[in-house]
XYZ file of C-alpha atoms in Angstrom:
663
model
C 5.402 25.942 -6.596
C 2.833 27.810 -4.068
C 3.051 27.795 -0.471
C 0.970 26.792 1.756
C -1.796 29.320 3.230
C -4.429 29.055 5.663
C -6.436 31.652 3.801
C -10.095 30.647 3.195
C -10.853 29.373 6.964
C -13.955 30.198 8.897
C -13.830 28.909 12.720
C -10.283 26.771 11.908
C -12.298 24.913 9.101
C -11.717 25.999 5.328
C -14.494 27.298 3.653
C -15.278 25.840 0.182
C -13.116 29.063 -1.721
C -10.068 26.875 -0.747
C -10.646 23.660 -2.498
C -10.886 23.191 -6.073
C -14.419 23.764 -8.091
C -17.095 20.935 -7.393
C -19.630 22.578 -8.887
C -20.591 24.619 -11.818
C -21.361 27.794 -9.077
C -17.623 27.268 -7.709
C -16.516 27.663 -11.373
C -17.752 30.509 -11.702
C -17.125 31.963 -8.436
C -13.626 31.769 -9.476
C -14.572 33.147 -13.211
C -14.025 29.961 -14.813
C -15.863 29.255 -18.254
C -14.252 25.464 -18.372
C -11.591 23.383 -16.750
C -8.451 22.659 -18.065
C -9.243 18.974 -16.821
C -11.784 17.361 -14.645
C -10.534 14.871 -12.251
C -13.068 11.841 -11.568
C -12.108 10.120 -8.215
C -14.005 6.954 -6.653
C -12.858 8.836 -3.082
C -14.612 11.395 -1.507
C -12.631 14.868 -2.143
C -10.041 15.393 0.672
C -7.651 17.804 -0.368
C -4.665 16.722 1.392
C -1.158 15.066 0.361
C -2.003 11.784 1.948
C -4.410 11.546 -0.821
C -3.001 11.199 -4.301
C -5.751 13.090 -6.081
C -5.106 15.775 -3.898
C -1.576 15.920 -4.960
C -2.018 15.742 -8.575
C -4.630 18.147 -8.926
C -2.241 20.535 -6.953
C 0.664 19.911 -9.139
C -1.203 20.538 -12.314
C -2.949 24.033 -10.552
C 0.726 25.004 -9.585
C 1.736 24.985 -13.465
C -1.152 26.875 -14.184
C -3.783 24.462 -15.049
C -7.475 25.149 -13.729
C -8.496 21.750 -12.580
C -12.058 20.433 -11.157
C -12.973 17.842 -9.061
C -16.228 15.202 -9.377
C -15.887 12.764 -6.540
C -17.809 9.782 -6.646
C -20.437 10.455 -9.193
C -23.355 8.197 -9.563
C -22.025 5.820 -12.255
C -25.646 4.955 -13.110
C -26.416 8.410 -14.153
C -24.207 9.977 -17.293
C -24.837 13.698 -16.326
C -22.904 12.650 -12.821
C -19.475 13.498 -14.969
C -21.298 16.588 -16.786
C -21.785 18.686 -13.939
C -18.437 21.106 -14.559
C -19.167 20.383 -18.298
C -16.147 19.374 -21.389
C -12.567 19.802 -19.872
C -10.398 21.979 -22.053
C -7.590 19.346 -22.338
C -9.191 16.099 -20.883
C -10.536 14.051 -17.802
C -8.055 12.471 -15.069
C -9.781 8.729 -13.523
C -9.065 7.050 -10.312
C -10.437 4.776 -8.275
C -9.091 6.576 -5.257
C -6.458 5.691 -2.594
C -7.557 2.151 -2.584
C -8.136 -0.668 -5.562
C -11.964 -0.572 -5.447
C -12.279 -4.161 -5.540
C -10.241 -4.517 -2.470
C -12.452 -1.559 -1.192
C -15.428 -3.472 -1.327
C -14.453 -7.250 -0.798
C -12.806 -8.647 2.130
C -10.634 -11.552 1.254
C -13.371 -14.223 1.735
C -14.862 -11.743 -0.991
C -17.710 -11.014 1.581
C -19.066 -7.249 0.997
C -17.713 -4.748 3.115
C -20.031 -2.752 4.908
C -18.500 0.498 5.422
C -16.101 2.905 3.326
C -13.298 4.640 4.872
C -13.128 7.031 2.237
C -16.751 7.917 1.388
C -18.424 10.574 3.831
C -19.905 9.138 7.342
C -18.252 5.480 5.832
C -21.140 4.899 4.086
C -20.578 2.198 1.376
C -21.568 1.171 -2.073
C -20.771 4.891 -3.540
C -18.098 3.791 -6.355
C -18.647 0.754 -8.768
C -16.455 -2.466 -8.560
C -13.670 -1.745 -11.256
C -14.270 2.103 -10.601
C -11.731 3.469 -13.366
C -13.035 0.896 -16.043
C -16.799 1.644 -15.146
C -16.483 5.704 -15.172
C -13.776 5.473 -18.222
C -16.719 4.350 -20.153
C -19.433 6.471 -18.541
C -17.390 9.334 -19.780
C -16.939 8.005 -23.018
C -20.111 7.541 -23.262
C -21.043 11.568 -23.433
C -17.713 12.893 -24.102
C -16.652 10.921 -27.362
C -13.202 12.622 -28.207
C -12.199 13.990 -25.227
C -9.004 12.546 -23.969
C -9.038 10.506 -20.686
C -5.912 9.611 -18.984
C -5.937 7.103 -16.118
C -3.546 7.141 -13.023
C -3.850 5.816 -9.033
C -3.175 2.641 -7.774
C -6.175 0.712 -9.324
C -4.651 2.099 -12.995
C -0.998 1.199 -11.757
C -1.062 -2.328 -10.648
C -3.677 -3.192 -13.703
C -1.571 -1.246 -16.532
C -0.643 -4.894 -18.077
C -2.547 -8.215 -18.030
C -2.896 -9.377 -14.250
C -4.888 -11.716 -12.055
C -8.027 -10.758 -10.278
C -8.767 -12.581 -7.378
C -12.350 -11.705 -7.502
C -13.003 -13.276 -10.753
C -10.255 -15.894 -10.663
C -8.910 -15.120 -14.113
C -6.582 -13.099 -15.759
C -7.610 -9.572 -17.056
C -6.246 -7.424 -20.079
C -4.703 -4.136 -19.582
C -6.977 -1.961 -17.682
C -6.445 0.532 -20.580
C -7.932 -1.705 -22.966
C -10.896 -2.558 -21.226
C -11.503 1.108 -20.092
C -11.406 2.504 -23.380
C -9.020 5.327 -21.872
C -6.327 6.964 -23.903
C -3.814 7.326 -22.031
C -2.284 5.598 -18.565
C -0.230 6.963 -16.059
C 1.339 4.713 -13.565
C 3.444 4.969 -10.336
C 3.236 8.449 -8.338
C 2.617 10.770 -11.553
C 4.158 13.987 -10.536
C 6.477 14.191 -13.260
C 4.193 12.348 -15.987
C 1.140 14.575 -14.948
C 2.866 17.627 -15.996
C 4.454 16.217 -19.373
C 1.124 15.024 -20.399
C -0.578 18.520 -19.578
C 1.998 20.593 -21.191
C 1.733 18.086 -24.419
C -2.128 18.884 -24.727
C -1.895 21.792 -24.270
C 0.413 22.674 -26.624
C -2.125 21.423 -28.943
C -0.423 17.532 -29.354
C -3.291 14.936 -30.406
C -3.669 12.707 -27.462
C -2.875 9.402 -29.456
C 0.562 11.267 -30.393
C 1.806 11.372 -26.292
C 3.466 8.081 -26.514
C 6.896 9.370 -25.401
C 6.035 10.157 -21.833
C 8.642 7.648 -19.274
C 5.773 6.213 -16.634
C 3.364 5.889 -18.907
C 0.773 2.862 -21.082
C -0.400 3.555 -24.039
C -2.302 1.720 -26.979
C -1.156 0.668 -30.240
C -3.417 -0.820 -32.878
C -2.768 -1.512 -36.780
C -0.569 -3.828 -38.815
C 2.785 -1.357 -38.756
C 1.801 0.303 -35.047
C 4.938 -0.989 -33.570
C 6.719 0.284 -36.555
C 8.191 3.537 -34.503
C 8.835 1.953 -31.059
C 12.136 1.195 -30.811
C 14.127 -0.492 -27.952
C 11.299 -2.992 -26.196
C 10.907 -6.264 -24.907
C 7.701 -8.355 -26.192
C 6.383 -9.783 -23.511
C 3.726 -13.187 -24.023
C 0.582 -12.581 -26.047
C -2.815 -12.326 -24.230
C -3.446 -15.896 -25.900
C -0.314 -17.360 -24.648
C -0.883 -15.917 -20.882
C -4.103 -17.719 -21.003
C -3.133 -20.882 -22.813
C -0.249 -21.639 -20.192
C 0.255 -19.924 -16.662
C 3.745 -20.215 -16.866
C 3.743 -17.753 -19.307
C 2.022 -15.281 -16.879
C 4.636 -15.890 -14.178
C 7.644 -15.281 -16.696
C 5.821 -12.092 -17.768
C 5.474 -10.648 -14.610
C 8.887 -11.368 -13.608
C 10.278 -9.397 -16.796
C 7.534 -6.630 -15.537
C 9.084 -6.730 -12.186
C 12.675 -6.450 -13.271
C 11.781 -3.359 -15.645
C 10.267 -0.737 -12.871
C 13.958 1.062 -12.374
C 14.194 4.246 -14.277
C 17.819 4.033 -15.060
C 17.963 0.295 -16.173
C 14.007 -0.697 -17.525
C 13.397 -1.165 -21.085
C 9.710 -0.950 -22.894
C 7.624 -3.287 -22.429
C 5.208 -4.890 -25.164
C 2.319 -6.782 -24.529
C 0.417 -8.228 -27.734
C -3.486 -8.811 -27.706
C -5.296 -10.268 -30.800
C -6.338 -8.079 -33.975
C -3.281 -6.405 -34.055
C -2.839 -4.674 -30.851
C -0.234 -3.807 -28.184
C -0.291 -2.242 -24.935
C 3.361 -0.433 -24.743
C 4.532 0.412 -21.550
C 7.404 3.192 -21.009
C 10.131 2.764 -18.798
C 9.161 4.077 -14.990
C 9.698 7.734 -14.432
C 12.380 9.485 -12.460
C 11.884 9.501 -8.676
C 11.058 12.676 -7.399
C 14.381 14.578 -6.073
C 14.208 15.745 -2.610
C 13.575 19.643 -3.633
C 10.779 17.982 -5.660
C 9.117 15.924 -2.686
C 9.296 19.369 -0.911
C 7.556 20.949 -3.471
C 4.385 18.901 -3.590
C 4.276 18.997 0.319
C 4.540 22.752 0.733
C 1.237 23.132 -2.033
C -1.881 24.920 -0.582
C -3.658 22.220 0.263
C -6.749 22.722 2.464
C -5.857 19.934 4.956
C -9.795 18.917 5.445
C -12.657 16.965 3.442
C -14.419 19.304 1.791
C -17.135 21.314 3.494
C -19.819 19.051 1.771
C -19.536 16.316 3.679
C -19.536 18.164 7.387
C -23.201 16.859 7.758
C -22.390 13.267 7.092
C -19.453 13.646 9.829
C -16.324 13.797 7.561
C -14.210 11.418 6.082
C -13.215 8.682 8.307
C -10.210 7.608 6.374
C -8.983 11.194 6.865
C -8.606 10.700 11.036
C -5.434 8.650 10.331
C -3.717 10.745 8.413
C -4.745 13.905 9.735
C -2.010 14.548 12.278
C 0.694 12.426 10.322
C 3.614 12.858 8.590
C 4.767 11.481 5.574
C 8.564 11.151 5.247
C 9.263 9.262 2.073
C 7.811 7.169 -0.654
C 9.226 3.962 -2.574
C 10.728 0.711 -0.784
C 13.613 -1.231 -0.918
C 12.116 -3.818 1.299
C 10.396 -6.012 -1.406
C 8.382 -8.040 0.416
C 6.622 -10.240 -1.759
C 3.143 -9.547 -0.497
C 3.436 -6.066 -1.319
C 2.429 -4.066 -4.285
C 4.690 -0.953 -3.325
C 7.752 -1.945 -5.152
C 5.432 -2.465 -8.181
C 4.129 1.249 -7.978
C 6.189 3.326 -6.016
C 9.082 1.671 -7.403
C 12.441 0.565 -4.962
C 14.175 3.889 -4.869
C 13.470 5.921 -1.858
C 12.563 9.377 -2.139
C 12.276 11.136 0.846
C 11.942 14.645 1.923
C 13.965 17.409 3.831
C 13.787 17.617 7.505
C 13.704 21.207 6.847
C 10.252 20.468 5.061
C 8.526 17.825 7.066
C 9.281 20.355 10.558
C 7.846 23.166 9.086
C 4.217 21.017 8.210
C 4.483 19.580 11.760
C 4.789 23.485 12.977
C 1.624 23.872 10.619
C 0.256 20.937 12.882
C 0.156 22.715 15.882
C -1.811 25.446 15.147
C -4.687 23.450 14.186
C -7.325 23.884 16.993
C -8.109 20.143 16.924
C -4.598 19.472 17.786
C -4.294 17.403 20.890
C -0.176 17.457 21.016
C 0.468 13.954 19.612
C 1.561 13.345 15.958
C 0.179 10.263 15.293
C 3.003 8.815 12.599
C 6.399 9.533 11.001
C 7.162 7.804 7.866
C 6.106 5.754 4.755
C 6.385 2.729 3.482
C 8.581 1.893 6.143
C 9.030 4.501 8.516
C 13.047 4.291 9.308
C 13.868 4.324 5.480
C 15.583 7.845 5.353
C 17.876 7.765 2.379
C 18.680 5.227 -0.980
C 19.296 1.689 -0.322
C 23.462 2.435 -1.982
C 25.310 5.596 -3.766
C 25.379 3.766 -6.967
C 21.496 3.698 -7.405
C 21.671 7.785 -8.119
C 23.534 6.717 -11.715
C 23.279 2.976 -12.196
C 19.710 2.318 -10.658
C 18.699 -0.659 -8.538
C 20.006 -4.215 -9.235
C 17.756 -6.278 -11.407
C 19.522 -9.560 -10.150
C 19.744 -9.229 -6.581
C 17.444 -7.612 -3.228
C 18.622 -5.086 -1.187
C 17.716 -6.797 2.009
C 16.994 -10.203 1.460
C 18.502 -12.845 2.069
C 20.553 -10.624 4.314
C 21.496 -6.936 4.106
C 23.555 -6.619 0.842
C 26.925 -5.280 1.460
C 26.915 -2.243 -0.446
C 24.119 -1.000 1.406
C 24.799 2.315 3.679
C 22.475 1.604 6.804
C 21.930 4.842 8.105
C 19.324 5.765 10.934
C 20.983 8.821 11.800
C 18.568 11.226 9.551
C 15.564 9.333 10.708
C 16.733 9.864 14.158
C 17.491 13.548 14.044
C 14.063 13.786 12.691
C 12.462 12.261 15.453
C 14.376 14.677 17.795
C 13.536 17.999 15.719
C 9.894 16.723 16.051
C 9.516 16.549 19.857
C 11.205 19.378 20.587
C 8.577 21.503 19.133
C 6.553 23.820 21.179
C 3.035 22.087 21.443
C 4.371 18.766 20.495
C 3.661 16.335 23.484
C 4.495 12.916 22.294
C 5.430 11.496 18.410
C 4.612 8.143 17.528
C 6.093 5.987 15.067
C 3.145 3.486 13.876
C 4.156 3.307 9.974
C 5.981 -0.006 11.074
C 10.173 -0.217 11.156
C 12.588 -2.470 9.155
C 13.942 -4.300 11.933
C 16.453 -6.043 9.670
C 17.984 -2.739 9.249
C 17.954 -1.688 12.506
C 20.025 -4.137 13.503
C 22.355 -3.893 10.644
C 22.920 -0.086 11.680
C 25.907 -0.569 13.860
C 24.608 2.589 15.824
C 22.424 1.902 18.957
C 20.956 5.859 18.337
C 17.954 5.217 16.663
C 16.887 1.966 18.901
C 17.283 3.966 21.824
C 15.625 7.019 20.364
C 12.592 4.931 19.578
C 12.309 3.106 23.033
C 12.663 6.272 24.951
C 10.363 8.149 22.934
C 8.194 7.073 20.279
C 6.521 4.105 21.428
C 3.461 3.676 23.857
C 3.863 -0.076 25.465
C 3.947 -1.558 22.094
C 6.164 -1.500 19.243
C 3.836 -2.928 16.015
C 6.736 -5.176 14.023
C 5.840 -7.121 10.548
C 7.866 -10.387 10.736
C 4.718 -11.987 9.146
C 5.586 -15.736 10.307
C 8.050 -17.771 11.617
C 9.194 -20.590 9.168
C 12.397 -19.767 7.505
C 10.792 -21.949 4.357
C 7.384 -19.366 4.076
C 9.780 -16.117 5.715
C 12.210 -16.573 2.265
C 9.045 -17.046 -0.150
C 7.900 -13.364 1.272
C 11.514 -11.791 0.865
C 11.459 -11.383 4.931
C 14.509 -11.918 7.097
C 14.881 -15.057 8.836
C 13.591 -15.901 12.040
C 16.398 -15.609 14.078
C 17.016 -12.034 12.924
C 13.197 -11.434 14.645
C 14.448 -13.065 17.876
C 17.317 -11.472 17.822
C 15.521 -7.855 17.570
C 13.093 -8.372 20.068
C 15.922 -9.248 22.787
C 17.740 -6.187 21.716
C 14.291 -4.149 21.837
C 13.382 -5.432 25.826
C 16.931 -4.544 26.668
C 16.757 -1.261 25.999
C 13.695 -0.601 27.094
C 14.366 -1.956 30.405
C 17.507 0.114 30.492
C 14.741 3.118 29.561
C 12.824 1.883 32.954
C 9.968 0.575 30.613
C 8.109 -2.268 30.260
C 7.008 -2.341 26.567
C 6.701 -4.926 24.142
C 6.408 -6.079 20.295
C 3.155 -6.921 18.982
C 3.689 -8.777 15.580
C 1.623 -8.781 13.037
C 0.669 -12.318 11.115
C -0.423 -13.631 7.846
C -2.282 -17.089 7.043
C -1.941 -19.269 4.382
C 0.615 -17.457 2.549
C 1.939 -19.035 -0.417
C 4.619 -21.779 0.535
C 2.847 -22.123 3.937
C 1.423 -25.680 4.419
C -0.433 -26.700 7.344
C 2.641 -27.808 8.521
C 4.082 -24.540 8.512
C 0.741 -23.326 9.605
C 1.281 -25.440 12.660
C 4.283 -24.367 13.562
C 3.131 -20.432 13.276
C 0.278 -21.874 15.927
C 2.823 -22.926 18.612
C 4.686 -19.667 18.268
C 1.880 -17.754 19.088
C 0.962 -20.489 21.944
C 5.109 -19.791 23.468
C 3.735 -15.875 23.117
C 1.448 -16.366 26.016
C -1.376 -13.850 24.359
C -3.795 -14.416 21.774
C -2.807 -11.949 18.711
C -5.578 -9.875 17.462
C -3.828 -8.399 14.147
C -4.191 -11.270 11.709
C -4.841 -11.372 7.774
C -5.602 -14.078 5.872
C -3.252 -13.611 2.850
C -5.260 -11.473 0.201
C -3.954 -11.787 -3.616
C -4.507 -7.906 -4.612
C -3.188 -7.049 -7.918
C 0.157 -6.962 -9.260
C 2.284 -8.614 -6.311
C 5.228 -11.603 -6.672
C 2.791 -13.077 -3.793
C -0.642 -13.153 -5.883
C 1.417 -14.093 -9.070
C 2.219 -17.280 -6.976
C -0.880 -17.832 -5.729
C -2.426 -17.845 -9.698
C 0.403 -19.904 -11.234
C 1.620 -22.176 -8.294
C 5.380 -21.250 -8.582
C 7.932 -18.325 -7.732
C 7.755 -16.236 -11.252
C 11.484 -15.630 -10.303
C 13.053 -19.081 -10.588
C 9.750 -20.744 -11.653
C 10.302 -23.194 -9.128
C 6.937 -24.698 -7.477
C 5.165 -22.993 -4.599
C 2.946 -24.893 -2.149
C -0.314 -22.684 -2.770
C -3.592 -22.957 0.049
C -6.554 -22.045 -2.492
C -9.188 -23.801 -1.015
C -11.130 -21.265 1.061
C -11.398 -24.188 4.158
C -8.051 -24.864 4.056
C -7.416 -21.196 4.246
C -9.810 -20.958 7.152
C -8.250 -23.527 9.041
C -4.469 -22.236 8.751
C -6.110 -18.562 9.799
C -8.145 -20.449 13.003
C -4.660 -22.296 14.174
C -3.197 -18.396 14.536
C -6.145 -17.546 16.745
C -6.498 -21.142 18.113
C -8.125 -20.313 21.676
C -10.989 -18.577 20.235
C -13.879 -21.438 21.441
C -15.545 -20.607 17.833
C -12.276 -21.926 16.234
C -12.159 -25.283 17.768
C -13.808 -27.709 15.391
C -11.483 -25.866 12.706
C -8.183 -25.850 15.006
C -9.031 -29.979 15.628
C -9.459 -30.608 12.072
C -6.309 -28.688 10.777
C -4.294 -30.556 13.394
C -5.744 -34.237 12.583
C -4.876 -32.881 8.638
C -1.484 -31.985 9.821
C -0.527 -35.522 12.179
C -0.216 -33.240 15.118
C -2.579 -34.935 17.185
C 0.360 -34.514 19.959
C -1.000 -30.987 20.370
C -4.824 -32.534 21.167
C -4.307 -32.958 25.176
C -4.138 -31.277 28.624
C -0.269 -30.787 28.574
C 1.187 -27.277 28.770
C 2.435 -27.225 24.761
C -1.102 -28.350 23.793
C -3.255 -25.898 21.583
C -6.264 -27.708 22.718
C -8.146 -29.913 24.456
C -9.732 -33.484 23.508
C -13.555 -32.096 24.019
C -14.824 -28.349 22.838
C -14.667 -25.698 25.722
C -18.666 -25.200 27.219
C -20.126 -22.240 25.935
C -20.232 -18.946 28.270
C -22.864 -16.855 28.862
C -23.336 -13.530 26.837
C -20.714 -11.167 28.022
C -19.117 -13.839 30.620
C -15.365 -14.550 30.312
C -14.221 -18.399 29.661
C -12.009 -19.073 32.361
C -10.208 -21.541 30.182
C -9.561 -18.630 27.796
C -9.886 -15.486 29.243
C -6.328 -15.525 30.716
C -4.522 -15.427 27.334
C -6.356 -12.694 26.398
C -4.295 -9.774 28.080
C -1.275 -8.413 26.889
C 2.091 -9.747 26.742
C 4.092 -7.905 29.608
C 7.368 -8.159 27.863
C 8.680 -8.640 24.280
C 7.503 -11.858 22.545
C 10.779 -13.184 21.892
C 12.170 -14.435 25.508
C 15.023 -17.594 24.596
C 16.046 -19.506 22.193
C 13.417 -22.277 22.586
C 10.539 -19.338 22.505
C 8.501 -18.976 19.704
C 7.230 -15.684 18.007
C 5.058 -15.086 15.332
C 4.569 -12.660 12.250
C 2.368 -10.297 10.943
C -0.468 -9.246 9.388
C -0.945 -7.599 6.409
C -2.246 -3.708 6.787
C -4.829 -2.281 4.873
C -3.565 0.294 3.067
C -3.801 3.580 4.242
C -3.851 6.950 2.786
C -0.309 7.350 3.132
C 0.525 4.705 0.540
C 1.714 1.619 3.555
C 1.613 -1.455 3.323
C -1.951 -3.389 1.775
């Protein structure tokens, strides 16, 4: 694959020649009469490897294909997807780096006012269910041109799935979109195989054999040539009994490894089936390096300069992706379903090369904002047996505790951080992806923690224990609270040895499945003992294709079919969230109601352990501090975990960043 170069730059900003064509004039400038592929995307065009569309386009380009790009077409105007003409081989369609519904709506289903993936942050530039809308728009104009779906929205909706915004099951997005083929997962292997098959003259309907794809079969004998598959519950069965969906999702979840997975078939009425082939093989280190060495412009398209650029790019411009995939398997996270449990990493040499390139950017101030991925301190596979035998289907790597077969080794990541901070021009390297603290606690060496404390934390280390109740943590797939407390103590001691005042800031999730009002109050008590009010709080958001979302819809854990309590009522969810931020005056009524509902009136009073007083706080003048609450707004001076009696808290879900972090 081609190496990155800095050609076509004026005043440090890449000119449009450094980007793929977005207009017919751009095609003419390259001497192109026709594109091989046209990529239609719900995001603005940012040519950077933190954006999936950029990777897929550059991979195709590296294999000799001509790719044009249509960003955020007007879905009400068919001419908007005709600006580059009909591609020779097909249209590629993606909603962008986020599911379009998550992009548009908060957990309370209120419309968001900004879109970080649109020039100037302007909202409303893409439709709801963007993949479906774009595909149908294309099909209305180009009746026979192949349409291939990809990206996070297509990947997580590849089979029947629960849609939180309509509160019902939806069919495979392949059927509703009218597309010909769906690529799930990260897609580099699949897109090249699909392109080569189409280029060789194979009709799209015959491209049914590629790993990491899903396709539609129709007709009485359509499955005669399909072998070695497992039949999932049918669409009618899924709608008849929610337990059937729980069983189906568990089967899907157990078949996400390229080595151990089997083909899955989901039946629909009128002799229609959606066939999901086993996942594609993970990228090797060499392949990962090659992907990140491609000639990205590493900027937004110059057409967006007048609007001030694309806000989401600021988060990743001076960050480095070191890995993908995650063996943490948090129940509320879709990463395992999308990227898989097998960790894929770049070489240290590749990451250092990219870091050196960052230092040449005139906007670089000496700070690398992040080095990581879904989990920063994962830098090798969970265990060596995964190379030949795949991941274990019957057990998890880190829950209920770190597997004895796991090779816990943070030395590679530690050495990487050391190399990066020694690069001339680099002042500080931050670790902001979040670390898996139980993995660090299982490391027999203190080397990584000492490196982290000394050089890569600026006062606060953000962690994700998510909750404090062991009952809820077990459902989440997170380590017991005692592990978090032990890490906080160890971090505090290391900070003191380094002569630094640093503390842990936990993310919190309210109303996660399994959390009754009793557990919500327990979490509030933990916040009380922390001594400050956390700002990072997220009400559980049922996004497509996570274990927790399946629990939210079905009321059971799909792995065991055991009942799980689910707070579905918006008012109850509001109470659970308010409890975490009980010091806010505007939350007083909700907190009081929640404490009465939980039978915890002992927390209403004037004692040191009480959460609220019997009477609401007096309203304060605009901008004036409330003397009863202002002392709680200051950040903690030390780690949240003090002693065995001190309660610590959990963490919030982070919005999916362009690097594919937690959603």
